[in-house]
Amino acid sequence: MDTVKVSTLTNSIRFNGVIDFNTDKVAGIFPLVSGNVQDIKVMLGDYVKAGQTLGVVKSSEIANYNSALINTETNVLLTKRLLQQQRELYKSGLASQVDVTNAEVASEQAEASKVAAQRILSINGNNLQGEYLIKSPISGFIVQKNITNGMAIRSDNGNSLFTVSDLKEVWVQANVYEANIGKVHQGDAVEVSTISYPDRIFKGKIDKLMNVLDPANRVMKMRVVLSNPDYILKPQMFATVMVNNSENKNAVSINSSSLIFDHSQYYVLLYKNKSDVQITPVDIISINGSIVFIKGGVLPGDILISSQALQIYGALNE
């Protein structure tokens, strides 16, 4: 049985959307040097940790950076010895202050060149074996992979080698048509359902309204952020976003299981007693999930049959 109630009237609006990456937590890994790719260690879909090596690039550029560092270190030692000699000669009267100053400048320039070479090598992985190690900057899943063993890469390539995404949070990007723009607001509670998990509802809020219309299809994008601790929501899944808007008025409400549709009319089974069950027509205001708002036919407190209502309706008609 279901008891007729009075509830705050809410309207449900459904929007089509798609699960997407949280782009604030996505890292594209681009080549910093040219070379040949070797020893790829991960595949598409693998989970990686921040700092984990994903592959190795044999690079002449890294070898040149190593060579440049060795040359600057040698130059530092040489200029320090020359400076020491000039200072000793100056004490003996065999060198001028200008000679000492020139030696000091040369020593400082050598130190600066060494620091620059160290920083350049550090930016490129700080490897002393002529190899560039491709490492993940964040923890997450490999969601894109555009690299294979033996592949030659260049530093001016505009495509990422790997894309890593932290899928603990995902975005739902939904389309809002012009007629519904005034009915959605940032912060509104939403319920998201997917084809993959039809019996599961994911609750969230509207995080952002883009406030511009796509000129091609005349829709505004709406973004919902969902927690995804079990990683069950995958990017590019289709989703349905339902927004519930409450109005400042009450209406009679019943459970959707009590509702019967037949011959273009909605009915309910009004229960008086075991010998008196009446087929009663009702008009629908709106349907919000399992709650149906109606007008006419029943009053608050009335008892309705809500289990196997359609079969009982058929038997009563016979």
mmCIF file of N, CA, C and O in Angstrom, residues 195-268:
data_model
loop_
_atom_site.group_PDB
_atom_site.id
_atom_site.type_symbol
_atom_site.label_atom_id
_atom_site.label_comp_id
_atom_site.label_asym_id
_atom_site.label_seq_id
_atom_site.Cartn_x
_atom_site.Cartn_y
_atom_site.Cartn_z
ATOM 1 N N ILE A 195 24.859 3.816 -18.543
ATOM 2 C CA ILE A 195 24.396 2.568 -19.147
ATOM 3 C C ILE A 195 25.079 1.378 -18.483
ATOM 4 O O ILE A 195 24.466 0.323 -18.294
ATOM 5 N N SER A 196 26.328 1.541 -18.108
ATOM 6 C CA SER A 196 27.099 0.434 -17.532
ATOM 7 C C SER A 196 26.578 0.022 -16.160
ATOM 8 O O SER A 196 26.664 -1.147 -15.783
ATOM 9 N N TYR A 197 26.060 0.995 -15.390
ATOM 10 C CA TYR A 197 25.568 0.710 -14.042
ATOM 11 C C TYR A 197 24.142 1.269 -13.906
ATOM 12 O O TYR A 197 23.923 2.279 -13.235
ATOM 13 N N PRO A 198 23.162 0.625 -14.560
ATOM 14 C CA PRO A 198 21.801 1.193 -14.598
ATOM 15 C C PRO A 198 21.127 1.266 -13.230
ATOM 16 O O PRO A 198 20.209 2.065 -13.045
ATOM 17 N N ASP A 199 21.559 0.427 -12.278
ATOM 18 C CA ASP A 199 20.926 0.415 -10.964
ATOM 19 C C ASP A 199 21.661 1.272 -9.942
ATOM 20 O O ASP A 199 21.328 1.248 -8.753
ATOM 21 N N ARG A 200 22.651 2.007 -10.386
ATOM 22 C CA ARG A 200 23.449 2.802 -9.445
ATOM 23 C C ARG A 200 23.331 4.286 -9.791
ATOM 24 O O ARG A 200 23.446 4.672 -10.966
ATOM 25 N N ILE A 201 23.101 5.092 -8.776
ATOM 26 C CA ILE A 201 22.987 6.540 -8.948
ATOM 27 C C ILE A 201 24.194 7.213 -8.308
ATOM 28 O O ILE A 201 24.548 6.910 -7.159
ATOM 29 N N PHE A 202 24.834 8.111 -9.052
ATOM 30 C CA PHE A 202 25.986 8.863 -8.554
ATOM 31 C C PHE A 202 25.530 10.296 -8.288
ATOM 32 O O PHE A 202 24.997 10.951 -9.179
ATOM 33 N N LYS A 203 25.726 10.728 -7.063
ATOM 34 C CA LYS A 203 25.246 12.056 -6.666
ATOM 35 C C LYS A 203 26.391 13.073 -6.752
ATOM 36 O O LYS A 203 27.529 12.780 -6.393
ATOM 37 N N GLY A 204 26.063 14.252 -7.227
ATOM 38 C CA GLY A 204 27.050 15.323 -7.335
ATOM 39 C C GLY A 204 26.355 16.675 -7.405
ATOM 40 O O GLY A 204 25.154 16.793 -7.153
ATOM 41 N N LYS A 205 27.128 17.688 -7.765
ATOM 42 C CA LYS A 205 26.593 19.038 -7.916
ATOM 43 C C LYS A 205 27.123 19.652 -9.205
ATOM 44 O O LYS A 205 28.180 19.266 -9.701
ATOM 45 N N ILE A 206 26.356 20.599 -9.723
ATOM 46 C CA ILE A 206 26.828 21.334 -10.904
ATOM 47 C C ILE A 206 28.006 22.200 -10.474
ATOM 48 O O ILE A 206 27.871 23.084 -9.637
ATOM 49 N N ASP A 207 29.160 21.898 -11.035
ATOM 50 C CA ASP A 207 30.387 22.607 -10.649
ATOM 51 C C ASP A 207 30.579 23.879 -11.465
ATOM 52 O O ASP A 207 31.099 24.869 -10.966
ATOM 53 N N LYS A 208 30.169 23.832 -12.735
ATOM 54 C CA LYS A 208 30.419 25.004 -13.593
ATOM 55 C C LYS A 208 29.452 25.010 -14.766
ATOM 56 O O LYS A 208 29.158 23.973 -15.351
ATOM 57 N N LEU A 209 28.941 26.198 -15.086
ATOM 58 C CA LEU A 209 28.181 26.439 -16.305
ATOM 59 C C LEU A 209 29.027 27.304 -17.218
ATOM 60 O O LEU A 209 29.540 28.347 -16.804
ATOM 61 N N MET A 210 29.210 26.881 -18.457
ATOM 62 C CA MET A 210 30.175 27.548 -19.340
ATOM 63 C C MET A 210 29.710 28.920 -19.819
ATOM 64 O O MET A 210 30.514 29.736 -20.253
ATOM 65 N N ASN A 211 28.388 29.192 -19.764
ATOM 66 C CA ASN A 211 27.833 30.515 -20.083
ATOM 67 C C ASN A 211 28.073 30.968 -21.517
ATOM 68 O O ASN A 211 27.962 32.159 -21.819
ATOM 69 N N VAL A 212 28.427 30.049 -22.375
ATOM 70 C CA VAL A 212 28.518 30.346 -23.814
ATOM 71 C C VAL A 212 27.858 29.188 -24.561
ATOM 72 O O VAL A 212 27.863 28.049 -24.089
ATOM 73 N N LEU A 213 27.273 29.499 -25.702
ATOM 74 C CA LEU A 213 26.624 28.480 -26.507
ATOM 75 C C LEU A 213 27.556 28.000 -27.608
ATOM 76 O O LEU A 213 28.266 28.795 -28.233
ATOM 77 N N ASP A 214 27.545 26.699 -27.833
ATOM 78 C CA ASP A 214 28.275 26.136 -28.965
ATOM 79 C C ASP A 214 27.544 26.558 -30.237
ATOM 80 O O ASP A 214 26.364 26.234 -30.417
ATOM 81 N N PRO A 215 28.196 27.299 -31.134
ATOM 82 C CA PRO A 215 27.489 27.788 -32.330
ATOM 83 C C PRO A 215 27.019 26.677 -33.256
ATOM 84 O O PRO A 215 26.096 26.884 -34.046
ATOM 85 N N ALA A 216 27.633 25.496 -33.157
ATOM 86 C CA ALA A 216 27.269 24.415 -34.073
ATOM 87 C C ALA A 216 25.948 23.766 -33.678
ATOM 88 O O ALA A 216 25.074 23.533 -34.523
ATOM 89 N N ASN A 217 25.758 23.454 -32.377
ATOM 90 C CA ASN A 217 24.543 22.748 -31.962
ATOM 91 C C ASN A 217 23.695 23.523 -30.978
ATOM 92 O O ASN A 217 22.709 22.996 -30.449
ATOM 93 N N ARG A 218 24.059 24.770 -30.681
ATOM 94 C CA ARG A 218 23.248 25.669 -29.860
ATOM 95 C C ARG A 218 22.996 25.106 -28.460
ATOM 96 O O ARG A 218 21.890 25.136 -27.933
ATOM 97 N N VAL A 219 24.030 24.563 -27.835
ATOM 98 C CA VAL A 219 23.909 24.063 -26.464
ATOM 99 C C VAL A 219 24.974 24.721 -25.593
ATOM 100 O O VAL A 219 26.015 25.167 -26.077
ATOM 101 N N MET A 220 24.668 24.780 -24.297
ATOM 102 C CA MET A 220 25.635 25.252 -23.309
ATOM 103 C C MET A 220 26.160 24.048 -22.543
ATOM 104 O O MET A 220 25.397 23.151 -22.179
ATOM 105 N N LYS A 221 27.454 24.020 -22.304
ATOM 106 C CA LYS A 221 28.057 22.912 -21.576
ATOM 107 C C LYS A 221 27.885 23.106 -20.072
ATOM 108 O O LYS A 221 28.071 24.207 -19.548
ATOM 109 N N MET A 222 27.561 22.025 -19.404
ATOM 110 C CA MET A 222 27.423 21.998 -17.950
ATOM 111 C C MET A 222 28.366 20.926 -17.414
ATOM 112 O O MET A 222 28.426 19.815 -17.957
ATOM 113 N N ARG A 223 29.106 21.267 -16.351
ATOM 114 C CA ARG A 223 30.097 20.326 -15.818
ATOM 115 C C ARG A 223 29.726 19.883 -14.409
ATOM 116 O O ARG A 223 29.404 20.712 -13.547
ATOM 117 N N VAL A 224 29.771 18.581 -14.186
ATOM 118 C CA VAL A 224 29.523 17.990 -12.874
ATOM 119 C C VAL A 224 30.776 17.225 -12.459
ATOM 120 O O VAL A 224 31.347 16.479 -13.259
ATOM 121 N N VAL A 225 31.219 17.423 -11.223
ATOM 122 C CA VAL A 225 32.375 16.703 -10.691
ATOM 123 C C VAL A 225 31.875 15.554 -9.834
ATOM 124 O O VAL A 225 31.053 15.740 -8.934
ATOM 125 N N LEU A 226 32.365 14.335 -10.135
ATOM 126 C CA LEU A 226 31.961 13.150 -9.385
ATOM 127 C C LEU A 226 33.174 12.479 -8.767
ATOM 128 O O LEU A 226 34.227 12.355 -9.418
ATOM 129 N N SER A 227 33.024 12.043 -7.533
ATOM 130 C CA SER A 227 34.063 11.235 -6.897
ATOM 131 C C SER A 227 34.036 9.843 -7.519
ATOM 132 O O SER A 227 32.968 9.284 -7.776
ATOM 133 N N ASN A 228 35.225 9.272 -7.756
ATOM 134 C CA ASN A 228 35.335 7.983 -8.445
ATOM 135 C C ASN A 228 36.377 7.105 -7.747
ATOM 136 O O ASN A 228 37.369 6.692 -8.354
ATOM 137 N N PRO A 229 36.180 6.822 -6.449
ATOM 138 C CA PRO A 229 37.226 6.122 -5.684
ATOM 139 C C PRO A 229 37.497 4.709 -6.171
ATOM 140 O O PRO A 229 38.614 4.189 -6.015
ATOM 141 N N ASP A 230 36.496 4.039 -6.739
ATOM 142 C CA ASP A 230 36.676 2.659 -7.206
ATOM 143 C C ASP A 230 37.057 2.593 -8.683
ATOM 144 O O ASP A 230 37.163 1.490 -9.237
ATOM 145 N N TYR A 231 37.206 3.735 -9.327
ATOM 146 C CA TYR A 231 37.588 3.832 -10.737
ATOM 147 C C TYR A 231 36.579 3.124 -11.654
ATOM 148 O O TYR A 231 36.944 2.645 -12.729
ATOM 149 N N ILE A 232 35.300 3.068 -11.238
ATOM 150 C CA ILE A 232 34.318 2.375 -12.070
ATOM 151 C C ILE A 232 33.808 3.261 -13.201
ATOM 152 O O ILE A 232 33.310 2.754 -14.209
ATOM 153 N N LEU A 233 33.905 4.576 -13.039
ATOM 154 C CA LEU A 233 33.492 5.489 -14.098
ATOM 155 C C LEU A 233 34.672 5.715 -15.039
ATOM 156 O O LEU A 233 35.746 6.162 -14.617
ATOM 157 N N LYS A 234 34.475 5.394 -16.297
ATOM 158 C CA LYS A 234 35.541 5.475 -17.296
ATOM 159 C C LYS A 234 35.288 6.644 -18.248
ATOM 160 O O LYS A 234 34.143 6.899 -18.629
ATOM 161 N N PRO A 235 36.336 7.360 -18.631
ATOM 162 C CA PRO A 235 36.171 8.428 -19.621
ATOM 163 C C PRO A 235 35.533 7.910 -20.906
ATOM 164 O O PRO A 235 35.812 6.796 -21.349
ATOM 165 N N GLN A 236 34.650 8.719 -21.464
ATOM 166 C CA GLN A 236 33.890 8.462 -22.696
ATOM 167 C C GLN A 236 32.669 7.579 -22.481
ATOM 168 O O GLN A 236 31.989 7.219 -23.447
ATOM 169 N N MET A 237 32.358 7.205 -21.209
ATOM 170 C CA MET A 237 31.076 6.561 -20.937
ATOM 171 C C MET A 237 29.942 7.563 -21.154
ATOM 172 O O MET A 237 30.084 8.738 -20.807
ATOM 173 N N PHE A 238 28.818 7.103 -21.688
ATOM 174 C CA PHE A 238 27.639 7.955 -21.793
ATOM 175 C C PHE A 238 26.957 8.035 -20.433
ATOM 176 O O PHE A 238 26.946 7.071 -19.660
ATOM 177 N N ALA A 239 26.395 9.199 -20.129
ATOM 178 C CA ALA A 239 25.761 9.416 -18.831
ATOM 179 C C ALA A 239 24.492 10.241 -19.006
ATOM 180 O O ALA A 239 24.347 11.003 -19.963
ATOM 181 N N THR A 240 23.574 10.066 -18.062
ATOM 182 C CA THR A 240 22.366 10.880 -17.987
ATOM 183 C C THR A 240 22.416 11.680 -16.699
ATOM 184 O O THR A 240 22.612 11.109 -15.623
ATOM 185 N N VAL A 241 22.264 12.995 -16.809
ATOM 186 C CA VAL A 241 22.319 13.884 -15.649
ATOM 187 C C VAL A 241 20.906 14.387 -15.370
ATOM 188 O O VAL A 241 20.266 14.962 -16.248
ATOM 189 N N MET A 242 20.436 14.146 -14.143
ATOM 190 C CA MET A 242 19.096 14.600 -13.772
ATOM 191 C C MET A 242 19.226 15.703 -12.732
ATOM 192 O O MET A 242 19.847 15.509 -11.677
ATOM 193 N N VAL A 243 18.658 16.864 -13.040
ATOM 194 C CA VAL A 243 18.669 18.016 -12.134
ATOM 195 C C VAL A 243 17.281 18.166 -11.535
ATOM 196 O O VAL A 243 16.282 18.208 -12.267
ATOM 197 N N ASN A 244 17.211 18.244 -10.211
ATOM 198 C CA ASN A 244 15.931 18.410 -9.519
ATOM 199 C C ASN A 244 15.794 19.851 -9.054
ATOM 200 O O ASN A 244 16.624 20.345 -8.279
ATOM 201 N N ASN A 245 14.747 20.519 -9.515
ATOM 202 C CA ASN A 245 14.470 21.898 -9.109
ATOM 203 C C ASN A 245 13.235 21.942 -8.218
ATOM 204 O O ASN A 245 12.164 21.478 -8.603
ATOM 205 N N SER A 246 13.382 22.487 -7.017
ATOM 206 C CA SER A 246 12.259 22.610 -6.098
ATOM 207 C C SER A 246 11.554 23.943 -6.305
ATOM 208 O O SER A 246 12.199 24.976 -6.473
ATOM 209 N N GLU A 247 10.228 23.902 -6.313
ATOM 210 C CA GLU A 247 9.435 25.113 -6.428
ATOM 211 C C GLU A 247 8.862 25.476 -5.058
ATOM 212 O O GLU A 247 8.771 24.639 -4.162
ATOM 213 N N ASN A 248 8.476 26.706 -4.902
ATOM 214 C CA ASN A 248 7.952 27.184 -3.616
ATOM 215 C C ASN A 248 6.460 26.901 -3.482
ATOM 216 O O ASN A 248 5.655 27.783 -3.185
ATOM 217 N N LYS A 249 6.072 25.658 -3.743
ATOM 218 C CA LYS A 249 4.671 25.268 -3.549
ATOM 219 C C LYS A 249 4.610 23.757 -3.350
ATOM 220 O O LYS A 249 5.540 23.028 -3.724
ATOM 221 N N ASN A 250 3.505 23.310 -2.745
ATOM 222 C CA ASN A 250 3.316 21.904 -2.442
ATOM 223 C C ASN A 250 2.334 21.283 -3.421
ATOM 224 O O ASN A 250 1.518 21.970 -4.055
ATOM 225 N N ALA A 251 2.403 19.962 -3.520
ATOM 226 C CA ALA A 251 1.487 19.228 -4.391
ATOM 227 C C ALA A 251 1.289 17.831 -3.826
ATOM 228 O O ALA A 251 2.116 17.329 -3.059
ATOM 229 N N VAL A 252 0.189 17.216 -4.201
ATOM 230 C CA VAL A 252 -0.092 15.836 -3.792
ATOM 231 C C VAL A 252 0.889 14.910 -4.521
ATOM 232 O O VAL A 252 1.106 15.049 -5.730
ATOM 233 N N SER A 253 1.461 13.957 -3.776
ATOM 234 C CA SER A 253 2.453 13.065 -4.377
ATOM 235 C C SER A 253 2.146 11.615 -4.019
ATOM 236 O O SER A 253 1.621 11.323 -2.935
ATOM 237 N N ILE A 254 2.497 10.727 -4.947
ATOM 238 C CA ILE A 254 2.342 9.284 -4.737
ATOM 239 C C ILE A 254 3.602 8.593 -5.247
ATOM 240 O O ILE A 254 4.436 9.202 -5.922
ATOM 241 N N ASN A 255 3.709 7.307 -4.942
ATOM 242 C CA ASN A 255 4.829 6.516 -5.455
ATOM 243 C C ASN A 255 4.536 6.100 -6.898
ATOM 244 O O ASN A 255 3.379 5.780 -7.239
ATOM 245 N N SER A 256 5.559 6.080 -7.731
ATOM 246 C CA SER A 256 5.363 5.753 -9.148
ATOM 247 C C SER A 256 4.838 4.338 -9.339
ATOM 248 O O SER A 256 4.214 4.037 -10.370
ATOM 249 N N SER A 257 5.075 3.435 -8.357
ATOM 250 C CA SER A 257 4.581 2.060 -8.482
ATOM 251 C C SER A 257 3.062 1.982 -8.368
ATOM 252 O O SER A 257 2.461 0.959 -8.727
ATOM 253 N N SER A 258 2.430 3.063 -7.873
ATOM 254 C CA SER A 258 0.969 3.094 -7.756
ATOM 255 C C SER A 258 0.301 3.568 -9.041
ATOM 256 O O SER A 258 -0.933 3.521 -9.155
ATOM 257 N N LEU A 259 1.090 4.014 -10.011
ATOM 258 C CA LEU A 259 0.542 4.663 -11.200
ATOM 259 C C LEU A 259 0.328 3.648 -12.321
ATOM 260 O O LEU A 259 1.159 2.771 -12.565
ATOM 261 N N ILE A 260 -0.809 3.783 -12.989
ATOM 262 C CA ILE A 260 -1.163 2.908 -14.114
ATOM 263 C C ILE A 260 -1.499 3.797 -15.303
ATOM 264 O O ILE A 260 -2.205 4.802 -15.160
ATOM 265 N N PHE A 261 -1.001 3.419 -16.493
ATOM 266 C CA PHE A 261 -1.301 4.177 -17.715
ATOM 267 C C PHE A 261 -2.052 3.278 -18.671
ATOM 268 O O PHE A 261 -1.580 2.191 -19.029
ATOM 269 N N ASP A 262 -3.221 3.721 -19.085
ATOM 270 C CA ASP A 262 -4.036 2.918 -19.993
ATOM 271 C C ASP A 262 -4.956 3.840 -20.785
ATOM 272 O O ASP A 262 -5.587 4.750 -20.225
ATOM 273 N N HIS A 263 -5.033 3.611 -22.105
ATOM 274 C CA HIS A 263 -5.908 4.387 -22.993
ATOM 275 C C HIS A 263 -5.683 5.902 -22.838
ATOM 276 O O HIS A 263 -6.625 6.681 -22.658
ATOM 277 N N SER A 264 -4.399 6.296 -22.860
ATOM 278 C CA SER A 264 -3.992 7.717 -22.814
ATOM 279 C C SER A 264 -4.409 8.414 -21.522
ATOM 280 O O SER A 264 -4.572 9.642 -21.493
ATOM 281 N N GLN A 265 -4.582 7.661 -20.455
ATOM 282 C CA GLN A 265 -4.990 8.234 -19.177
ATOM 283 C C GLN A 265 -4.232 7.528 -18.043
ATOM 284 O O GLN A 265 -3.964 6.330 -18.109
ATOM 285 N N TYR A 266 -3.868 8.311 -17.019
ATOM 286 C CA TYR A 266 -3.251 7.736 -15.832
ATOM 287 C C TYR A 266 -4.342 7.420 -14.806
ATOM 288 O O TYR A 266 -5.300 8.178 -14.626
ATOM 289 N N TYR A 267 -4.149 6.268 -14.088
ATOM 290 C CA TYR A 267 -5.088 5.834 -13.062
ATOM 291 C C TYR A 267 -4.317 5.401 -11.810
ATOM 292 O O TYR A 267 -3.133 5.055 -11.869
ATOM 293 N N VAL A 268 -5.045 5.375 -10.683
ATOM 294 C CA VAL A 268 -4.559 4.746 -9.458
ATOM 295 C C VAL A 268 -5.696 3.883 -8.919
ATOM 296 O O VAL A 268 -6.877 4.056 -9.290
#
